[in-house]
């Protein structure tokens, strides 16, 4: 099993310089501790996330690390010209000596679409996303490439430079059953997150997607859908929850003020709208309840080991991206959690062969 760290780069106090340098220092520390990847999220226009151009951040990280895979979770395809996206991330792959993991998505915050002067409604954003991904891959995988679509035209263009990797590992962020099915049918790897979906709700979606992949000829041992999980590990179970409580209160307040609201939420974003409604009606989500449901992973090493083992054994989970710097949490707590996780949790899973649940073997015949 592989483990990484994730950053959206929140700045509750508005001190973006501090947030950036804290993140860069933690990433260097993560590599020292043995984390194998770092993943960044693109956001625009609010202190929820302050990385609008991921290639800039990844290029800086590439110079501070030597082994970590450099991932995007995600870069937003509808917000940029796909030729520029292909060029920018090809440079990241070259600078990092072939360490890019290319995660893509459509974005879910109406504020961001408004800032870009773009309609968010289906099928517009889905159409642009699909065309842009075809163009990026076409530019990377062909000497010269042409494309005629509804939204983009590419006429005999060469991507200079091209990425070092061929192919570049590519993932699509999935939060709805429709997206899981679409990714599986198109043979695209999937990025998942437990933030707004309890683990028990994720399990059938991931199981179904793996069944489709297996029918397409993939060996179950090779199917890897990285799971993003808000994580804090402390010496005791109660400390794990208490240390994260105020940071997570800010995080959920901010997140659920930015997601699509009400019945007008675009197709595929129903979970966001439902979570926002539930949050408002409940007057907030108790951290204890979210931790129990599996949206969060807060506790002592034993608790975290048991939570990861459940997902590994029931779904064959092979990679976890831990979100430990969340909601402006104090740097010393984040580093403490990173260290305890690396020293006491990761050794329970690293270096062991993939687990394939018997239910998947039976349903796929492998």
Short mmCIF file of C-alpha atoms in Angstrom, two decimals:
data_model
loop_
_atom_site.label_atom_id
_atom_site.label_comp_id
_atom_site.label_asym_id
_atom_site.label_seq_id
_atom_site.Cartn_x
_atom_site.Cartn_y
_atom_site.Cartn_z
CA UNK A 1 0.00 0.00 0.00
CA UNK A 2 1.16 3.52 -0.83
CA UNK A 3 0.69 6.71 1.19
CA UNK A 4 0.74 10.37 0.22
CA UNK A 5 -0.07 13.83 1.53
CA UNK A 6 -2.55 16.36 0.14
CA UNK A 7 -2.79 20.16 0.17
CA UNK A 8 -5.54 22.56 -0.82
CA UNK A 9 -3.61 25.38 0.90
CA UNK A 10 -6.27 27.00 3.04
CA UNK A 11 -5.37 30.28 4.71
CA UNK A 12 -8.02 31.09 7.36
CA UNK A 13 -5.93 34.02 8.63
CA UNK A 14 -5.22 35.37 5.14
CA UNK A 15 -1.46 34.90 5.53
CA UNK A 16 -0.73 33.20 2.21
CA UNK A 17 3.04 33.53 2.51
CA UNK A 18 2.97 31.56 5.76
CA UNK A 19 0.67 28.95 4.25
CA UNK A 20 2.90 28.43 1.23
CA UNK A 21 6.14 28.10 3.19
CA UNK A 22 4.52 25.88 5.82
CA UNK A 23 3.31 23.56 3.04
CA UNK A 24 6.69 23.40 1.31
CA UNK A 25 8.43 22.58 4.60
CA UNK A 26 5.93 19.86 5.43
CA UNK A 27 6.34 18.28 2.00
CA UNK A 28 10.10 18.04 2.46
CA UNK A 29 9.47 16.51 5.89
CA UNK A 30 6.95 14.06 4.38
CA UNK A 31 9.55 12.76 1.92
CA UNK A 32 12.02 12.27 4.80
CA UNK A 33 9.35 10.25 6.64
CA UNK A 34 8.71 7.96 3.67
CA UNK A 35 5.49 9.30 2.16
CA UNK A 36 5.51 8.42 -1.51
CA UNK A 37 3.44 11.20 -3.09
CA UNK A 38 2.11 14.73 -2.70
CA UNK A 39 -1.14 15.89 -4.28
CA UNK A 40 -2.34 19.47 -4.80
CA UNK A 41 -5.79 20.94 -5.50
CA UNK A 42 -6.52 23.88 -7.80
CA UNK A 43 -8.90 26.54 -6.48
CA UNK A 44 -9.76 30.14 -7.27
CA UNK A 45 -11.09 33.20 -5.50
CA UNK A 46 -11.30 32.28 -1.81
CA UNK A 47 -9.13 31.43 1.20
CA UNK A 48 -10.47 27.87 1.02
CA UNK A 49 -7.63 27.14 -1.42
CA UNK A 50 -4.88 29.35 -2.79
CA UNK A 51 -3.17 27.37 -5.57
CA UNK A 52 -4.66 28.66 -8.85
CA UNK A 53 -1.80 27.36 -11.06
CA UNK A 54 -0.65 23.92 -9.98
CA UNK A 55 2.32 23.65 -12.40
CA UNK A 56 3.97 26.57 -10.57
CA UNK A 57 3.61 24.87 -7.18
CA UNK A 58 4.65 21.46 -8.51
CA UNK A 59 7.76 22.91 -10.13
CA UNK A 60 8.80 24.38 -6.78
CA UNK A 61 8.11 21.06 -5.05
CA UNK A 62 10.08 19.17 -7.72
CA UNK A 63 13.18 21.14 -6.73
CA UNK A 64 12.72 20.29 -3.03
CA UNK A 65 12.08 16.56 -3.41
CA UNK A 66 13.73 13.66 -5.20
CA UNK A 67 11.47 10.61 -4.93
CA UNK A 68 7.88 11.70 -4.21
CA UNK A 69 5.33 11.40 -7.00
CA UNK A 70 3.81 14.82 -7.81
CA UNK A 71 0.04 14.67 -8.19
CA UNK A 72 -2.85 16.96 -8.97
CA UNK A 73 -6.12 16.29 -7.16
CA UNK A 74 -7.23 17.97 -9.19
CA UNK A 75 -6.41 20.41 -11.96
CA UNK A 76 -9.59 21.88 -13.46
CA UNK A 77 -9.71 21.23 -17.19
CA UNK A 78 -12.59 23.61 -18.09
CA UNK A 79 -10.69 26.62 -16.71
CA UNK A 80 -7.68 26.57 -19.07
CA UNK A 81 -6.84 26.06 -22.72
CA UNK A 82 -5.98 22.36 -23.11
CA UNK A 83 -2.88 23.13 -25.19
CA UNK A 84 -1.50 25.21 -22.31
CA UNK A 85 -2.42 22.47 -19.86
CA UNK A 86 -0.54 19.88 -21.93
CA UNK A 87 2.52 22.12 -22.23
CA UNK A 88 2.59 23.18 -18.58
CA UNK A 89 2.32 19.69 -17.13
CA UNK A 90 4.77 18.26 -19.67
CA UNK A 91 7.30 20.70 -18.24
CA UNK A 92 6.48 19.54 -14.70
CA UNK A 93 7.09 15.93 -15.73
CA UNK A 94 10.44 16.83 -17.24
CA UNK A 95 11.57 19.02 -14.35
CA UNK A 96 10.67 16.28 -11.85
CA UNK A 97 12.34 13.51 -13.89
CA UNK A 98 9.06 11.76 -14.68
CA UNK A 99 7.17 12.00 -11.39
CA UNK A 100 3.85 13.54 -12.53
CA UNK A 101 0.49 12.01 -11.54
CA UNK A 102 -2.16 13.89 -13.56
CA UNK A 103 -5.50 14.13 -11.73
CA UNK A 104 -8.29 16.08 -13.43
CA UNK A 105 -11.78 17.30 -12.63
CA UNK A 106 -14.52 19.81 -13.48
CA UNK A 107 -14.61 21.88 -10.26
CA UNK A 108 -17.64 22.07 -7.99
CA UNK A 109 -17.71 25.65 -6.64
CA UNK A 110 -20.10 28.07 -8.41
CA UNK A 111 -17.93 31.01 -7.28
CA UNK A 112 -15.07 29.69 -9.41
CA UNK A 113 -17.18 29.29 -12.53
CA UNK A 114 -18.54 32.80 -12.03
CA UNK A 115 -15.02 34.19 -11.66
CA UNK A 116 -14.06 32.53 -14.94
CA UNK A 117 -17.14 33.89 -16.69
CA UNK A 118 -18.36 30.36 -17.46
CA UNK A 119 -21.72 28.61 -17.01
CA UNK A 120 -21.56 25.67 -14.64
CA UNK A 121 -24.65 23.84 -15.87
CA UNK A 122 -24.55 20.47 -17.54
CA UNK A 123 -23.78 19.51 -20.23
CA UNK A 124 -21.47 22.49 -20.81
CA UNK A 125 -18.78 21.76 -18.22
CA UNK A 126 -18.85 18.01 -18.92
CA UNK A 127 -18.46 18.61 -22.66
CA UNK A 128 -15.49 20.93 -22.16
CA UNK A 129 -13.90 18.53 -19.70
CA UNK A 130 -14.20 15.56 -22.07
CA UNK A 131 -12.83 17.49 -25.05
CA UNK A 132 -9.96 18.99 -23.06
CA UNK A 133 -8.85 15.59 -21.73
CA UNK A 134 -8.89 14.13 -25.26
CA UNK A 135 -6.77 17.01 -26.49
CA UNK A 136 -4.21 16.80 -23.66
CA UNK A 137 -3.74 13.08 -24.21
CA UNK A 138 -3.68 13.55 -27.99
CA UNK A 139 -0.93 16.14 -27.72
CA UNK A 140 1.11 14.00 -25.34
CA UNK A 141 0.75 10.76 -27.26
CA UNK A 142 1.19 11.95 -30.87
CA UNK A 143 3.98 13.76 -32.65
CA UNK A 144 1.42 16.23 -34.02
CA UNK A 145 -2.28 16.36 -33.22
CA UNK A 146 -5.49 17.74 -34.70
CA UNK A 147 -8.96 17.84 -33.16
CA UNK A 148 -12.33 19.29 -34.11
CA UNK A 149 -14.83 19.52 -31.28
CA UNK A 150 -17.79 21.57 -30.16
CA UNK A 151 -15.68 23.80 -27.91
CA UNK A 152 -12.07 23.38 -29.13
CA UNK A 153 -10.28 23.15 -32.45
CA UNK A 154 -6.66 22.00 -32.66
CA UNK A 155 -5.02 22.14 -36.07
CA UNK A 156 -1.82 20.14 -36.52
CA UNK A 157 -0.24 21.18 -33.19
CA UNK A 158 2.94 19.76 -31.68
CA UNK A 159 3.27 19.79 -27.89
CA UNK A 160 6.75 21.10 -27.05
CA UNK A 161 8.07 19.75 -24.80
CA UNK A 162 6.45 16.38 -24.35
CA UNK A 163 6.34 14.68 -20.95
CA UNK A 164 9.06 12.22 -20.02
CA UNK A 165 6.54 9.53 -19.09
CA UNK A 166 4.52 7.77 -21.76
CA UNK A 167 1.78 7.45 -20.85
CA UNK A 168 1.38 9.92 -17.98
CA UNK A 169 -0.70 8.32 -15.18
CA UNK A 170 -4.11 10.02 -15.34
CA UNK A 171 -6.95 10.07 -12.81
CA UNK A 172 -10.45 11.55 -12.79
CA UNK A 173 -12.06 12.83 -9.58
CA UNK A 174 -15.31 10.94 -8.97
CA UNK A 175 -17.99 11.71 -6.39
CA UNK A 176 -21.21 10.50 -8.06
CA UNK A 177 -22.35 7.11 -9.37
CA UNK A 178 -22.55 8.57 -12.90
CA UNK A 179 -18.90 9.65 -12.84
CA UNK A 180 -17.72 6.34 -11.40
CA UNK A 181 -19.48 4.49 -14.21
CA UNK A 182 -18.24 6.89 -16.91
CA UNK A 183 -14.62 6.57 -15.74
CA UNK A 184 -14.81 2.80 -15.62
CA UNK A 185 -16.37 2.55 -19.08
CA UNK A 186 -13.68 4.86 -20.54
CA UNK A 187 -10.91 2.98 -18.72
CA UNK A 188 -9.83 6.07 -16.75
CA UNK A 189 -8.37 5.69 -13.26
CA UNK A 190 -10.41 7.17 -10.43
CA UNK A 191 -9.61 9.47 -7.51
CA UNK A 192 -12.05 9.20 -4.61
CA UNK A 193 -12.56 11.16 -1.39
CA UNK A 194 -14.29 10.33 1.85
CA UNK A 195 -14.85 13.98 2.83
CA UNK A 196 -18.58 14.20 2.03
CA UNK A 197 -19.25 10.49 1.47
CA UNK A 198 -19.18 8.05 4.40
CA UNK A 199 -17.01 5.05 3.73
CA UNK A 200 -20.03 2.75 3.60
CA UNK A 201 -21.48 4.86 0.76
CA UNK A 202 -18.21 4.74 -1.16
CA UNK A 203 -17.81 0.99 -0.95
CA UNK A 204 -20.54 -0.03 -3.44
CA UNK A 205 -19.43 2.65 -5.95
CA UNK A 206 -15.80 1.52 -5.86
CA UNK A 207 -16.84 -2.14 -5.96
CA UNK A 208 -19.00 -1.56 -9.05
CA UNK A 209 -16.25 0.39 -10.83
CA UNK A 210 -13.72 -2.37 -10.14
CA UNK A 211 -16.14 -4.93 -11.58
CA UNK A 212 -16.31 -2.94 -14.83
CA UNK A 213 -12.52 -2.62 -14.97
CA UNK A 214 -12.15 -6.36 -14.41
CA UNK A 215 -14.58 -7.11 -17.26
CA UNK A 216 -12.39 -4.94 -19.48
CA UNK A 217 -9.45 -7.23 -18.79
CA UNK A 218 -7.70 -5.57 -15.82
CA UNK A 219 -6.37 -7.88 -13.12
CA UNK A 220 -7.95 -6.98 -9.78
CA UNK A 221 -4.51 -6.77 -8.18
CA UNK A 222 -3.60 -3.90 -10.52
CA UNK A 223 -6.67 -1.67 -10.10
CA UNK A 224 -5.72 1.29 -7.93
CA UNK A 225 -8.19 4.03 -6.99
CA UNK A 226 -6.39 6.37 -4.54
CA UNK A 227 -8.61 7.51 -1.65
CA UNK A 228 -8.27 10.98 -0.12
CA UNK A 229 -8.94 11.02 3.62
CA UNK A 230 -8.82 13.86 6.15
CA UNK A 231 -6.45 12.38 8.72
CA UNK A 232 -5.03 13.28 12.10
CA UNK A 233 -3.12 10.85 14.29
CA UNK A 234 -2.23 11.60 17.89
CA UNK A 235 -0.94 9.62 20.87
CA UNK A 236 -4.50 8.98 22.10
CA UNK A 237 -7.88 8.58 20.41
CA UNK A 238 -9.35 11.62 22.15
CA UNK A 239 -6.37 13.83 21.27
CA UNK A 240 -6.76 12.86 17.65
CA UNK A 241 -10.31 14.19 17.63
CA UNK A 242 -9.74 17.19 19.90
CA UNK A 243 -6.72 18.55 18.05
CA UNK A 244 -8.60 18.58 14.76
CA UNK A 245 -11.97 19.87 16.00
CA UNK A 246 -11.56 23.64 15.53
CA UNK A 247 -9.71 23.30 12.22
CA UNK A 248 -12.44 21.03 10.87
CA UNK A 249 -15.20 23.35 12.04
CA UNK A 250 -13.64 26.13 9.97
CA UNK A 251 -13.11 23.76 7.06
CA UNK A 252 -16.70 22.49 6.85
CA UNK A 253 -18.14 25.98 7.41
CA UNK A 254 -16.05 27.29 4.53
CA UNK A 255 -16.47 24.32 2.19
CA UNK A 256 -20.23 24.08 2.54
CA UNK A 257 -20.64 27.80 1.95
CA UNK A 258 -18.97 27.36 -1.46
CA UNK A 259 -20.55 24.18 -2.86
CA UNK A 260 -23.62 24.13 -5.15
CA UNK A 261 -26.77 24.75 -3.15
CA UNK A 262 -30.36 23.59 -3.50
CA UNK A 263 -32.24 21.95 -6.35
CA UNK A 264 -30.40 23.97 -8.99
CA UNK A 265 -27.12 22.16 -8.31
CA UNK A 266 -25.62 20.83 -11.57
CA UNK A 267 -26.13 17.17 -12.40
CA UNK A 268 -23.53 15.04 -10.67
CA UNK A 269 -23.08 17.49 -7.79
CA UNK A 270 -26.01 16.18 -5.76
CA UNK A 271 -23.82 14.98 -2.86
CA UNK A 272 -22.46 18.50 -2.37
CA UNK A 273 -25.92 20.09 -2.33
CA UNK A 274 -27.27 17.40 -0.01
CA UNK A 275 -24.35 17.85 2.39
CA UNK A 276 -24.81 21.63 2.42
CA UNK A 277 -28.51 21.25 3.19
CA UNK A 278 -27.90 18.73 5.96
CA UNK A 279 -25.14 20.87 7.45
CA UNK A 280 -27.38 23.95 7.55
CA UNK A 281 -30.33 22.07 9.04
CA UNK A 282 -28.15 20.43 11.70
CA UNK A 283 -26.31 23.60 12.60
CA UNK A 284 -23.01 21.91 11.79
CA UNK A 285 -21.61 18.39 11.72
CA UNK A 286 -20.20 17.02 14.99
CA UNK A 287 -16.64 15.81 14.38
CA UNK A 288 -17.40 12.72 16.46
CA UNK A 289 -20.23 11.70 14.11
CA UNK A 290 -18.19 12.27 10.95
CA UNK A 291 -15.30 10.28 12.38
CA UNK A 292 -17.60 7.42 13.28
CA UNK A 293 -19.16 7.42 9.79
CA UNK A 294 -15.77 7.23 8.11
CA UNK A 295 -15.72 10.68 6.53
CA UNK A 296 -12.72 11.46 8.71
CA UNK A 297 -9.86 9.42 10.14
CA UNK A 298 -9.00 10.96 13.51
CA UNK A 299 -7.56 9.03 16.40
CA UNK A 300 -4.64 7.07 17.75
CA UNK A 301 -2.54 4.69 15.61
CA UNK A 302 -4.66 1.66 16.50
CA UNK A 303 -7.87 3.40 15.41
CA UNK A 304 -6.34 4.54 12.13
CA UNK A 305 -4.84 1.13 11.37
CA UNK A 306 -8.24 -0.51 11.88
CA UNK A 307 -9.96 2.05 9.64
CA UNK A 308 -7.46 1.57 6.80
CA UNK A 309 -7.50 -2.21 7.16
CA UNK A 310 -11.29 -2.24 6.78
CA UNK A 311 -11.09 -0.42 3.43
CA UNK A 312 -8.17 -2.56 2.27
CA UNK A 313 -9.90 -5.82 3.14
CA UNK A 314 -13.35 -4.86 1.82
CA UNK A 315 -12.26 -3.08 -1.37
CA UNK A 316 -8.64 -3.95 -2.04
CA UNK A 317 -7.60 -0.34 -1.35
CA UNK A 318 -3.99 0.19 -2.43
CA UNK A 319 -3.29 3.90 -1.95
CA UNK A 320 -4.31 6.53 0.60
CA UNK A 321 -3.74 10.25 0.28
CA UNK A 322 -3.79 11.76 3.76
CA UNK A 323 -5.08 15.31 4.17
CA UNK A 324 -3.31 16.34 7.37
CA UNK A 325 -2.76 20.10 6.92
CA UNK A 326 -6.44 21.00 6.96
CA UNK A 327 -8.32 24.12 8.04
CA UNK A 328 -5.25 26.03 9.18
CA UNK A 329 -4.24 23.43 11.79
CA UNK A 330 -1.12 24.30 13.76
CA UNK A 331 2.09 23.22 12.03
CA UNK A 332 3.42 21.36 15.07
CA UNK A 333 0.26 19.22 15.28
CA UNK A 334 0.42 18.45 11.56
CA UNK A 335 4.05 17.39 11.73
CA UNK A 336 3.37 15.33 14.84
CA UNK A 337 0.52 13.55 13.03
CA UNK A 338 2.67 13.00 9.93
CA UNK A 339 5.43 11.46 12.05
CA UNK A 340 3.17 9.16 14.08
CA UNK A 341 1.37 8.03 10.93
CA UNK A 342 4.69 7.26 9.21
CA UNK A 343 6.25 5.49 12.19
CA UNK A 344 3.27 3.54 13.57
CA UNK A 345 0.64 3.21 10.83
CA UNK A 346 2.47 2.89 7.51
CA UNK A 347 4.63 -0.11 8.55
CA UNK A 348 1.45 -2.16 9.03
CA UNK A 349 0.67 -1.90 5.31
CA UNK A 350 3.80 -1.09 3.29
CA UNK A 351 5.60 -3.83 1.42
CA UNK A 352 2.71 -6.28 1.53
CA UNK A 353 0.99 -7.75 -1.55
CA UNK A 354 -2.35 -6.24 -2.69
CA UNK A 355 -5.48 -7.63 -1.07
CA UNK A 356 -8.32 -8.71 -3.37
CA UNK A 357 -11.62 -9.20 -1.50
CA UNK A 358 -13.31 -12.53 -2.07
CA UNK A 359 -16.55 -10.76 -3.01
CA UNK A 360 -14.75 -9.12 -5.96
CA UNK A 361 -13.18 -12.39 -7.03
CA UNK A 362 -16.57 -14.05 -7.00
CA UNK A 363 -18.37 -11.27 -8.86
CA UNK A 364 -15.68 -10.98 -11.55
CA UNK A 365 -14.60 -14.60 -11.87
CA UNK A 366 -10.91 -13.74 -11.35
#
